[in-house]
Coordinates of C-alpha atoms in Angstrom, one line a residue:
Chain A
M239 CA -0.8 42.1 18.0
S240 CA 0.4 44.0 15.0
S241 CA 2.8 45.9 16.7
T242 CA 4.8 42.4 16.8
V243 CA 3.8 41.7 13.0
V244 CA 6.7 43.5 11.0
A245 CA 7.2 42.5 7.2
G246 CA 6.1 38.9 7.8
K247 CA 7.8 37.9 10.6
D248 CA 6.6 37.3 14.2
V249 CA 7.2 36.2 17.4
L250 CA 7.8 32.3 16.3
D251 CA 10.8 33.5 13.9
K252 CA 13.6 33.8 16.6
P253 CA 12.5 30.4 18.5
L254 CA 11.8 28.5 15.2
K255 CA 15.4 29.9 14.0
L256 CA 17.3 28.8 16.9
L257 CA 15.3 24.8 17.7
F258 CA 15.0 24.5 13.8
P259 CA 19.1 23.1 13.4
V260 CA 18.4 21.0 17.1
W261 CA 15.3 19.5 15.7
V262 CA 16.8 18.3 12.3
V263 CA 19.9 16.6 14.5
I264 CA 17.3 15.1 17.2
S265 CA 15.0 13.2 14.1
L266 CA 18.3 12.3 12.4
L267 CA 19.3 10.7 15.8
I268 CA 15.9 9.0 16.1
V269 CA 16.3 7.7 12.5
L270 CA 19.8 6.3 12.4
F271 CA 20.1 5.3 16.2
P272 CA 18.1 2.3 15.7
V273 CA 19.7 1.0 13.0
Y274 CA 23.0 1.8 14.5
L275 CA 22.1 -0.4 17.1
V276 CA 21.4 -3.4 15.1
F277 CA 24.8 -3.1 14.1
M278 CA 26.4 -1.9 17.3
V279 CA 25.1 -5.1 19.1
S280 CA 25.9 -7.6 16.4
V281 CA 29.6 -7.0 17.1
A282 CA 28.9 -6.2 21.0
P283 CA 30.8 -9.0 23.4
G284 CA 28.3 -10.2 26.2
S285 CA 29.3 -8.0 29.1
A286 CA 28.2 -5.0 27.6
L287 CA 24.7 -6.0 27.2
F288 CA 23.9 -6.3 30.2
G289 CA 22.5 -4.5 33.6
E290 CA 20.2 -1.8 33.4
R291 CA 22.4 0.5 31.2
P292 CA 23.7 -1.3 28.5
A293 CA 26.8 0.5 27.0
L294 CA 26.0 2.7 24.1
F295 CA 29.5 1.9 22.5
V296 CA 31.3 -0.9 22.3
E297 CA 35.0 -0.8 23.2
D298 CA 36.3 -4.0 22.3
P299 CA 34.1 -5.6 19.1
T300 CA 33.8 -8.8 18.6
L301 CA 33.1 -10.9 15.3
R302 CA 32.1 -14.1 17.2
F303 CA 28.8 -14.3 16.1
W304 CA 29.5 -12.7 12.8
N305 CA 31.6 -16.0 12.6
D306 CA 29.5 -17.9 14.0
I307 CA 26.3 -17.8 12.0
L308 CA 28.7 -17.9 9.1
Q309 CA 29.9 -20.9 9.6
R310 CA 27.3 -22.7 11.4
G311 CA 25.5 -23.0 8.4
D312 CA 21.8 -22.3 9.6
L313 CA 22.0 -19.2 7.6
W314 CA 22.9 -20.4 4.1
G315 CA 19.7 -22.6 3.8
P316 CA 17.7 -19.8 4.9
L317 CA 19.6 -17.0 3.1
F318 CA 19.3 -19.0 -0.1
K319 CA 15.8 -20.0 0.1
S320 CA 14.8 -15.8 0.3
L321 CA 17.2 -15.3 -2.4
A322 CA 15.4 -17.9 -4.7
V323 CA 11.8 -17.2 -3.9
A324 CA 12.6 -13.3 -3.9
S325 CA 14.2 -13.9 -7.9
F326 CA 11.7 -16.3 -8.9
T327 CA 8.7 -14.0 -7.5
T328 CA 10.3 -10.7 -9.4
L329 CA 10.6 -13.0 -12.5
L330 CA 7.8 -14.2 -12.7
A331 CA 5.6 -11.2 -11.8
I332 CA 6.9 -9.2 -14.6
V333 CA 6.2 -12.2 -16.9
I334 CA 2.4 -12.3 -16.0
A335 CA 2.1 -8.2 -15.0
A336 CA 3.9 -6.2 -17.6
P337 CA 1.7 -7.3 -20.7
A338 CA -1.8 -7.0 -18.7
A339 CA -0.5 -3.7 -17.8
Y340 CA 0.6 -2.5 -21.0
V341 CA -3.0 -3.3 -22.3
I342 CA -4.7 -1.7 -19.1
S343 CA -2.5 1.3 -19.9
R344 CA -4.4 1.7 -23.8
L345 CA -7.8 1.0 -22.2
P346 CA -10.0 4.0 -22.4
V347 CA -9.6 6.6 -19.5
G348 CA -12.3 5.7 -16.9
L349 CA -11.9 2.2 -17.2
R350 CA -8.6 2.2 -16.9
Y351 CA -8.7 3.9 -13.5
G352 CA -11.0 1.6 -12.5
V353 CA -8.8 -1.1 -13.0
V354 CA -5.9 0.5 -11.5
I355 CA -8.4 1.3 -8.2
G356 CA -9.2 -2.4 -8.4
L357 CA -5.6 -3.7 -8.1
L358 CA -4.8 -1.3 -5.4
V359 CA -7.9 -2.8 -3.5
T360 CA -6.5 -6.1 -3.7
R361 CA -3.3 -4.9 -1.7
M362 CA -5.7 -3.9 1.1
F363 CA -7.1 -6.7 1.7
P364 CA -5.8 -8.5 5.0
E365 CA -3.4 -11.1 4.6
F366 CA -5.3 -13.4 6.9
T367 CA -8.5 -13.3 5.0
I368 CA -6.6 -14.7 2.2
G369 CA -3.5 -16.7 3.7
V370 CA -6.2 -19.1 5.6
S371 CA -7.6 -20.5 2.6
V372 CA -4.0 -20.8 0.8
A373 CA -2.5 -22.1 3.6
T374 CA -4.9 -24.8 3.8
R375 CA -5.7 -25.7 0.4
F376 CA -1.3 -25.5 -0.1
A377 CA -1.2 -28.0 2.7
R378 CA -3.5 -30.2 1.0
L379 CA -1.1 -30.0 -2.2
G380 CA 1.9 -30.5 -0.5
L381 CA 3.2 -27.0 -1.0
I382 CA 4.0 -26.6 2.6
D383 CA 7.7 -25.5 2.6
T384 CA 8.6 -25.7 -0.8
Y385 CA 10.0 -22.9 -2.8
G386 CA 7.1 -22.8 -5.1
G387 CA 4.1 -22.4 -2.9
L388 CA 6.0 -20.0 -1.5
V389 CA 6.3 -17.8 -4.9
L390 CA 2.7 -18.2 -5.4
A391 CA 1.6 -16.9 -2.1
H392 CA 4.0 -13.8 -2.9
L393 CA 2.5 -13.1 -6.2
I394 CA -0.5 -12.7 -4.7
G395 CA 0.8 -9.4 -3.1
S396 CA 3.1 -8.3 -5.9
L397 CA 1.2 -8.9 -8.8
P398 CA -1.6 -5.8 -8.1
F399 CA 1.5 -3.8 -7.0
I400 CA 3.8 -4.2 -10.1
A401 CA 0.8 -3.9 -12.7
W402 CA -0.2 -0.5 -11.1
I403 CA 3.0 0.7 -11.3
L404 CA 3.7 -0.6 -14.9
V405 CA 0.5 0.8 -16.1
G406 CA 1.7 4.4 -15.4
T407 CA 4.9 3.5 -17.2
F408 CA 3.2 2.6 -20.3
E409 CA 0.7 5.6 -20.0
T410 CA 3.8 7.5 -20.7
I411 CA 5.0 5.9 -23.8
P412 CA 3.5 7.6 -27.1
R413 CA 0.8 5.5 -29.0
D414 CA 2.2 7.4 -32.1
L415 CA 5.2 5.3 -31.7
E416 CA 3.3 1.6 -31.8
E417 CA 1.5 3.2 -35.1
A418 CA 4.3 3.9 -36.6
A419 CA 6.2 0.4 -36.2
Q420 CA 2.6 -0.9 -37.3
I421 CA 2.9 1.3 -40.4
D422 CA 6.7 -0.6 -41.4
G423 CA 4.7 -3.6 -41.4
A424 CA 5.3 -4.9 -37.5
S425 CA 3.1 -6.9 -35.9
K426 CA 1.3 -6.2 -32.8
M427 CA 3.3 -8.8 -30.8
G428 CA 6.4 -7.4 -32.9
T429 CA 5.6 -3.9 -31.4
L430 CA 5.5 -4.8 -28.0
L431 CA 8.1 -6.5 -27.7
R432 CA 10.8 -4.4 -30.0
V433 CA 9.4 -0.8 -29.1
V434 CA 7.2 -1.0 -26.1
F435 CA 8.8 -3.1 -23.6
P436 CA 12.3 -1.4 -24.5
L437 CA 11.4 1.8 -23.5
A438 CA 9.7 0.6 -20.9
A439 CA 13.0 -1.1 -19.5
G440 CA 13.4 1.4 -17.2
G441 CA 10.1 1.3 -15.3
I442 CA 10.1 -2.5 -15.2
A443 CA 13.7 -2.0 -13.3
V444 CA 12.2 -0.1 -10.5
A445 CA 9.4 -1.8 -10.3
S446 CA 11.0 -5.2 -9.8
L447 CA 13.5 -4.0 -7.3
F448 CA 10.1 -3.0 -5.3
V449 CA 8.6 -6.6 -5.7
W450 CA 12.0 -8.2 -5.1
L451 CA 11.9 -6.4 -1.7
Y452 CA 8.3 -7.3 -0.5
S453 CA 9.7 -10.6 -1.3
W454 CA 12.5 -11.1 0.6
N455 CA 10.8 -9.0 3.5
E456 CA 7.8 -11.1 3.5
F457 CA 6.6 -12.4 6.9
L458 CA 2.8 -13.4 7.0
Y459 CA 2.9 -15.5 4.3
A460 CA 5.8 -17.2 5.0
R461 CA 5.1 -18.0 8.6
L462 CA 2.0 -19.9 7.3
L463 CA 3.5 -21.8 4.6
T464 CA 7.0 -23.4 6.5
T465 CA 7.4 -25.9 9.3
N466 CA 10.9 -26.3 9.1
Q467 CA 12.5 -24.6 6.0
N468 CA 12.9 -21.2 7.3
T469 CA 13.1 -18.1 5.3
L470 CA 15.3 -15.1 6.8
P471 CA 12.8 -13.1 8.0
L472 CA 11.2 -16.4 9.8
Q473 CA 15.0 -16.9 10.7
V474 CA 15.2 -13.6 12.6
F475 CA 12.0 -14.1 14.2
Q476 CA 13.3 -17.4 15.4
A477 CA 16.4 -15.7 16.9
I478 CA 14.2 -13.3 18.8
D479 CA 12.2 -16.2 20.2
R480 CA 14.9 -17.8 21.4
G481 CA 18.7 -16.8 20.3
S482 CA 20.7 -14.3 22.2
R483 CA 20.7 -10.9 21.7
Q484 CA 23.9 -10.8 19.4
Q485 CA 22.5 -14.0 17.4
M486 CA 18.8 -12.0 16.9
A487 CA 21.0 -8.9 15.5
T488 CA 23.3 -10.7 13.4
V489 CA 21.1 -12.2 11.5
A490 CA 18.6 -8.9 11.6
A491 CA 21.8 -7.3 10.2
V492 CA 22.2 -9.8 7.5
L493 CA 18.5 -9.0 6.3
T494 CA 18.9 -5.2 6.6
L495 CA 22.0 -4.9 4.5
P496 CA 21.3 -5.5 1.1
I497 CA 18.2 -3.5 1.6
L498 CA 19.4 -0.4 2.7
L499 CA 21.5 -0.7 -0.5
V500 CA 18.8 -1.1 -2.8
V501 CA 16.4 1.7 -1.2
Y502 CA 19.1 4.4 -1.2
F503 CA 18.8 3.5 -5.3
L504 CA 15.1 3.5 -4.9
Q505 CA 14.7 6.2 -3.4
R506 CA 13.8 8.9 -6.3
Y507 CA 11.0 6.3 -7.0
L508 CA 9.5 6.8 -3.9
K509 CA 6.2 8.3 -4.3
P510 CA 2.9 8.1 -1.8
G511 CA 0.8 6.2 -4.0
A512 CA 3.6 3.7 -4.5
L513 CA 3.5 2.3 -0.8
A514 CA -0.3 2.3 -0.2
G515 CA -0.5 -0.8 1.4
A516 CA 3.1 -1.7 0.4
V517 CA 4.8 -1.7 4.0
K518 CA 3.1 -2.6 7.1
G519 CA 3.5 -3.6 10.5
Chain B
M521 CA -18.1 1.9 -36.8
S522 CA -16.4 3.8 -40.1
R523 CA -13.5 6.0 -40.6
S524 CA -16.0 8.6 -41.4
Q525 CA -18.0 8.3 -38.5
E526 CA -15.3 8.7 -36.2
A527 CA -14.1 11.2 -37.9
A528 CA -17.4 12.6 -37.7
I529 CA -17.3 12.5 -33.8
G530 CA -13.9 14.0 -33.6
R531 CA -11.8 11.9 -31.4
P532 CA -9.5 8.8 -31.8
T533 CA -11.2 5.7 -30.3
D534 CA -9.8 3.8 -27.5
V535 CA -8.9 0.1 -27.9
A536 CA -11.4 -2.2 -26.8
V537 CA -14.6 -0.9 -26.8
P538 CA -17.3 -3.6 -27.6
R539 CA -19.8 -1.7 -29.5
V540 CA -20.0 -4.1 -32.4
G541 CA -21.1 -7.2 -31.0
F542 CA -18.8 -9.7 -29.0
G543 CA -17.5 -11.9 -31.6
R544 CA -16.1 -9.3 -34.1
W545 CA -14.6 -7.4 -31.0
F546 CA -12.5 -10.8 -29.5
R547 CA -11.7 -11.2 -33.0
K548 CA -10.3 -8.0 -32.8
H549 CA -8.4 -7.8 -29.8
K550 CA -7.7 -11.4 -29.7
L551 CA -4.1 -10.7 -28.4
E552 CA -4.8 -8.0 -25.9
V553 CA -7.2 -10.5 -24.1
A554 CA -4.6 -13.1 -24.0
L555 CA -2.2 -10.8 -22.8
V556 CA -4.6 -10.0 -19.6
I557 CA -6.0 -13.3 -18.7
P558 CA -3.0 -14.1 -16.7
L559 CA -3.5 -11.4 -14.6
V560 CA -7.2 -11.5 -14.2
A561 CA -6.9 -15.3 -13.3
Y562 CA -4.2 -15.0 -10.7
V563 CA -6.2 -12.6 -9.2
M564 CA -9.7 -14.2 -9.3
V565 CA -7.7 -17.8 -8.5
L566 CA -5.3 -16.7 -5.6
T567 CA -7.2 -14.0 -4.3
V568 CA -10.6 -13.4 -4.7
V569 CA -11.3 -17.2 -4.5
P570 CA -9.2 -17.7 -1.1
I571 CA -11.3 -15.1 0.7
L572 CA -14.7 -16.6 -0.7
D573 CA -13.2 -19.8 0.5
T574 CA -11.8 -18.6 3.8
F575 CA -15.5 -17.5 4.3
R576 CA -16.3 -20.6 3.9
I577 CA -14.4 -22.5 6.0
S578 CA -15.4 -19.7 8.9
L579 CA -18.6 -21.4 8.6
S580 CA -18.0 -25.2 8.8
G581 CA -16.1 -27.0 11.6
R582 CA -14.5 -30.1 12.4
A583 CA -16.2 -33.5 10.9
G584 CA -19.9 -33.2 12.4
N585 CA -21.0 -29.9 12.3
S586 CA -23.7 -28.5 10.0
F587 CA -22.9 -26.0 7.0
P588 CA -23.1 -23.4 7.4
S589 CA -23.3 -22.7 11.1
A590 CA -22.2 -19.9 12.9
Q591 CA -20.6 -21.2 15.8
N592 CA -16.9 -20.2 14.9
Y593 CA -18.3 -16.8 15.3
T594 CA -20.2 -17.4 18.5
S595 CA -17.3 -18.8 19.9
I596 CA -14.3 -16.1 19.1
F597 CA -17.4 -13.4 20.3
A598 CA -17.4 -15.2 23.7
S599 CA -13.7 -15.4 24.1
R600 CA -12.0 -12.9 26.0
V601 CA -8.9 -12.9 24.2
F602 CA -10.6 -12.3 21.1
R603 CA -12.5 -9.2 22.5
T604 CA -9.3 -7.6 24.0
A605 CA -7.5 -8.5 20.8
I606 CA -10.2 -6.1 19.1
K607 CA -9.9 -3.5 21.8
N608 CA -6.1 -3.6 21.7
T609 CA -6.0 -3.2 17.7
I610 CA -8.2 -0.7 18.0
I611 CA -6.0 1.2 20.9
V612 CA -2.5 0.4 18.5
S613 CA -4.1 2.2 15.4
L614 CA -5.4 5.4 17.2
L615 CA -2.1 5.7 18.9
S616 CA 0.0 5.1 16.1
L617 CA -2.6 6.9 14.0
S618 CA -2.4 10.4 16.1
M619 CA 1.4 10.3 16.7
E620 CA 2.2 9.9 13.0
L621 CA -0.2 12.3 11.9
V622 CA 1.6 15.0 14.5
L623 CA 4.9 14.0 13.7
G624 CA 4.7 13.1 10.3
M625 CA 3.5 16.7 9.9
I626 CA 6.1 18.4 11.7
V627 CA 9.0 16.4 9.7
A628 CA 7.7 17.2 6.3
L629 CA 7.2 20.7 7.1
T630 CA 10.6 20.4 8.2
L631 CA 11.7 18.6 5.0
H632 CA 9.6 21.3 3.1
A633 CA 11.5 24.2 4.3
K634 CA 15.2 25.3 2.4
F635 CA 18.1 24.3 4.9
F636 CA 21.7 22.9 4.2
A637 CA 22.1 19.4 3.3
R638 CA 17.9 19.2 3.3
G639 CA 18.6 16.7 0.3
F640 CA 21.0 14.2 2.6
V641 CA 18.3 14.9 5.5
R642 CA 15.5 13.5 2.9
T643 CA 17.7 10.6 2.0
V644 CA 18.1 9.5 5.6
A645 CA 14.7 10.1 6.6
L646 CA 14.0 7.3 4.1
I647 CA 15.7 4.5 6.0
P648 CA 13.3 3.1 8.2
L649 CA 10.9 2.4 4.7
G650 CA 14.3 0.1 4.1
V651 CA 14.3 -2.1 7.8
P652 CA 12.5 -5.4 7.7
T653 CA 9.4 -5.2 9.7
I654 CA 10.8 -8.1 11.5
V655 CA 13.8 -6.4 12.1
S656 CA 12.2 -3.2 13.4
G657 CA 10.2 -5.6 15.7
A658 CA 13.9 -6.9 16.8
I659 CA 15.4 -3.4 17.0
M660 CA 12.3 -2.2 19.2
L661 CA 13.1 -4.9 21.8
L662 CA 16.4 -4.0 21.8
L663 CA 15.2 -0.8 22.9
F664 CA 12.4 -1.4 24.9
S665 CA 13.3 -4.4 27.2
R666 CA 14.6 -4.6 30.4
S667 CA 18.1 -3.2 30.2
G668 CA 16.8 -1.6 27.1
Y669 CA 18.8 1.0 25.3
L670 CA 15.9 3.1 25.7
N671 CA 17.0 3.5 29.5
S672 CA 20.2 3.8 28.2
L673 CA 19.5 6.7 26.5
M674 CA 17.3 8.1 29.7
F675 CA 20.3 7.8 32.1
V676 CA 22.7 10.0 29.5
F677 CA 19.8 12.7 29.3
V678 CA 19.6 12.8 33.0
D679 CA 23.0 12.9 33.6
L680 CA 23.0 15.7 30.9
V681 CA 20.7 17.6 32.5
N682 CA 22.2 17.2 35.9
N683 CA 25.1 19.0 35.1
I684 CA 23.3 21.8 35.3
P685 CA 23.5 23.1 38.6
G686 CA 20.6 23.2 41.1
V687 CA 18.6 20.6 39.1
N688 CA 18.6 16.4 40.4
L689 CA 16.7 14.3 38.6
E690 CA 16.4 10.7 39.5
F691 CA 15.3 8.1 36.8
Q692 CA 14.5 4.7 37.2
A693 CA 15.0 1.6 34.6
L694 CA 11.8 0.9 33.1
S695 CA 10.7 -2.3 31.5
W696 CA 8.0 -2.0 28.7
T697 CA 8.1 -5.0 26.4
V698 CA 7.2 -7.0 29.6
A699 CA 4.6 -5.1 31.3
G700 CA 1.7 -5.5 29.6
G701 CA -1.5 -3.3 29.1
W702 CA -0.9 0.9 27.8
R703 CA 2.7 0.3 27.7
T704 CA 3.3 -2.8 26.3
L705 CA 0.5 -1.4 23.6
F706 CA 2.0 1.6 23.3
T707 CA 5.6 0.2 22.3
V708 CA 3.7 -1.6 19.3
A709 CA 2.7 1.7 18.8
V710 CA 5.7 3.5 18.3
A711 CA 7.4 1.0 16.4
D712 CA 4.8 1.0 13.9
M713 CA 5.5 4.4 13.6
W714 CA 8.8 5.0 13.2
K715 CA 8.5 2.1 10.6
V716 CA 5.5 3.7 8.6
L717 CA 6.7 7.5 9.7
P718 CA 8.0 8.3 5.8
I719 CA 5.3 7.2 4.1
V720 CA 3.0 9.8 5.8
T721 CA 5.6 12.1 5.9
L722 CA 5.9 11.8 1.8
I723 CA 2.3 12.0 1.6
F724 CA 2.0 15.5 3.4
L725 CA 5.3 16.7 1.4
A726 CA 3.3 15.6 -1.9
G727 CA 0.5 18.1 -0.4
L728 CA 2.9 21.3 1.0
Q729 CA 4.4 21.1 -2.9
S730 CA 0.9 21.2 -4.2
I731 CA 0.3 24.6 -2.5
S732 CA 1.7 27.6 -4.2
E733 CA 4.3 30.3 -2.6
D734 CA 1.5 33.3 -4.0
V735 CA -0.8 32.3 -1.3
Y736 CA 1.7 32.5 1.6
E737 CA 3.2 35.4 0.3
A738 CA -0.7 37.1 -0.1
A739 CA -1.1 36.1 3.4
S740 CA 2.2 37.4 4.8
V741 CA 1.4 40.8 3.2
D742 CA -1.7 40.8 4.8
G743 CA 0.0 40.4 8.1
A744 CA -0.6 36.7 8.9
T745 CA 1.8 35.3 11.7
K746 CA 3.0 31.9 10.7
W747 CA 0.7 30.2 12.5
Q748 CA -2.0 31.9 11.4
R749 CA -0.7 30.7 7.9
F750 CA -0.9 27.0 8.9
M751 CA -3.7 27.0 10.8
R752 CA -5.9 29.1 8.2
I753 CA -3.9 27.9 5.3
T754 CA -1.8 25.0 5.1
L755 CA -3.9 22.9 7.3
P756 CA -7.3 23.5 5.4
L757 CA -5.5 23.0 1.9
L758 CA -3.8 19.6 3.5
V759 CA -7.6 18.5 4.3
P760 CA -7.3 15.6 1.0
F761 CA -3.8 14.6 2.2
I762 CA -4.4 14.2 5.6
T763 CA -7.7 12.3 4.9
M764 CA -5.3 9.8 2.4
A765 CA -2.9 9.4 5.2
I766 CA -5.1 8.9 8.1
I767 CA -7.7 6.0 5.9
L768 CA -4.2 3.9 4.4
R769 CA -2.6 4.0 7.3
A770 CA -5.5 3.0 9.0
I771 CA -5.7 -0.1 6.9
D772 CA -2.5 -0.7 7.7
A773 CA -2.7 -0.8 11.2
F774 CA -5.6 -2.5 11.5
R775 CA -3.5 -5.5 9.6
I776 CA -0.5 -4.7 11.9
Y777 CA 1.0 -8.6 12.3
E778 CA 4.8 -9.1 13.1
L779 CA 5.5 -6.1 15.5
A780 CA 2.7 -7.4 17.8
L781 CA 4.0 -10.8 17.6
V782 CA 7.7 -9.9 18.6
L783 CA 6.8 -6.9 20.9
A784 CA 3.3 -8.0 22.3
G785 CA 2.8 -11.3 21.5
R786 CA 1.9 -13.5 24.6
I787 CA 0.7 -10.5 26.5
E788 CA -1.5 -8.4 24.4
P789 CA -2.8 -10.0 21.3
V790 CA -4.1 -7.9 18.5
L791 CA -6.4 -9.2 15.7
G792 CA -3.5 -9.8 13.7
T793 CA -1.6 -12.2 16.3
Y794 CA -4.9 -13.9 17.6
I795 CA -5.7 -15.4 13.8
G796 CA -2.2 -16.1 13.3
G797 CA -2.1 -17.7 17.1
R798 CA -5.6 -19.9 16.2
Y799 CA -4.0 -21.1 12.6
L800 CA -1.0 -22.2 13.4
P801 CA 0.5 -24.9 15.7
P802 CA -0.2 -25.8 18.6
T803 CA -3.8 -24.5 18.4
N804 CA -4.0 -25.6 14.5
D805 CA -7.6 -24.2 14.3
P806 CA -8.3 -23.1 10.8
F807 CA -12.0 -22.3 11.7
T808 CA -12.0 -19.6 13.9
A809 CA -8.8 -18.4 12.7
A810 CA -10.8 -17.8 9.5
S811 CA -14.0 -16.3 11.3
A812 CA -11.6 -14.2 13.2
S813 CA -9.9 -12.9 9.8
I814 CA -13.6 -12.2 8.2
V815 CA -14.3 -10.1 11.1
L816 CA -11.1 -8.2 10.1
F817 CA -11.7 -8.4 6.9
G818 CA -15.3 -6.9 7.4
I819 CA -13.8 -4.1 9.5
I820 CA -11.1 -3.2 6.7
M821 CA -13.7 -3.1 4.0
I822 CA -15.6 0.1 6.0
F823 CA -12.2 1.6 5.5
I824 CA -11.9 0.8 1.6
V825 CA -15.3 1.9 1.0
A826 CA -13.8 4.9 2.8
Y827 CA -11.3 5.2 0.7
L828 CA -13.3 4.7 -2.5
K829 CA -15.5 7.6 -1.3
F830 CA -13.1 10.0 -0.4
V831 CA -9.6 9.3 -1.8
A832 CA -10.1 7.5 -5.5
G833 CA -13.1 9.3 -6.4
R834 CA -11.5 13.0 -6.1
S835 CA -7.4 12.6 -7.2
R836 CA -6.4 10.4 -10.3
S837 CA -3.0 10.0 -8.1
A838 CA -4.2 8.0 -5.6

């Protein structure tokens, strides 16, 4: 053994060095190829898609399917519903969770940690266990197919999540600042509004993007609470169920585009804990 | 408590520990209470109460049934579809979990090494997180179905290999999604893995970054090979991160819904699609849907307890 080991070098060194770039390129392809596929198929003419060996590149791209969904109008309803629901969910989530997160962040350490873990655990509950009851009640209250009903449902998943992120944000704001403001005569509420929240603006912005994304992608509650006014993810499912491959790919591309942009900006905030239960199949 | 007492203890008091009777404490912290109540109320009314209510529904039945009755439970456990769904959920979870752990470890080790354009590769590696789950289902359908692109790729690969003189491979186009059985479950697991690999990778990467370089240096001075260093240093030190990944991913894998709906929907049920199928039209049966979702809740609770015991109890960053 010792003959092959000279100052930290060993038999694995050479093959690793040679294979490393190949492996990096392969893994990039594994990530990128599926995304490429959606956009490629959305501009593929029908003839390119069949046979046991569908073409990997489109030689004569067509915008027919993009024109179709943009003009036929059955995209606009779902697009608007998804936009509106995601935006209202985000807004309400901040209004409800930010003040609570501030108070939680000022609790004694042990208690604070318990509350935070409790928030995380509520996110691990299966949506169906909550959803079966919520959907039956909402049906009785006439909240099926309404924006409000879906916003209420999306808040179930968003609130613990945003509160959890914001507790972390508020923890980083020193209490001395609050005390200084209060010595200068500010009320508790005034201190919060003029000192604490402005300092937390960055964290609040990041947290809202996560919530917006969650609501934009959300499928399960949307499916339980919708009979005919689809959201965009439901529209994708409908296209999978009964559309052509290109229709499916086009709607899927519309749903994906804004997200790729947002994730690009969010990447440095992606920490493992933040994602616990946030993304799932 | 007076100021001097506080000073004697020697540390500033935190907010909100009732020591002098609830009334005075409440008057002092009216604002704080008012700020927390909306969140607490929301979680009670739209998370805790619905779970209890689903439990109640699971014990009821259409008019005429006496409450409580375990009839919904006996009927789902008697159903072959439900038992298949449980079996399939376990298979998919085990498959995707083991693939995620192995690949996640390899990718994390890759991204931990220093190389040209690492920043770019790290960014690209996160892309699947941004792809909506339902879209990754659609993509996997494009890849795995009859006349799917996986076949095209395989043909390209076989052609490439056949350029080598003396090699003559043959490949037959496969249809994965409609095959049923293991093949279909495998596509669901692959789809799940593709989507969440970045999370597992991020967890492992955090773990790798927590290991000090000195340990490795000491080991190489003592003549340890790369493989020995990985087996004897990296893996043991990563155990808490591996535990965290396994538990968090198991919780998500058992709740899998969209991907299974799209890729295996009518052929191979999992718990999620079984519950959805019972609740939604044309079945419209909230009662068995409720009891199946309580079973799912029970399974998830096992993992949550494991999470509280092994992950939350140990690290504060969880």
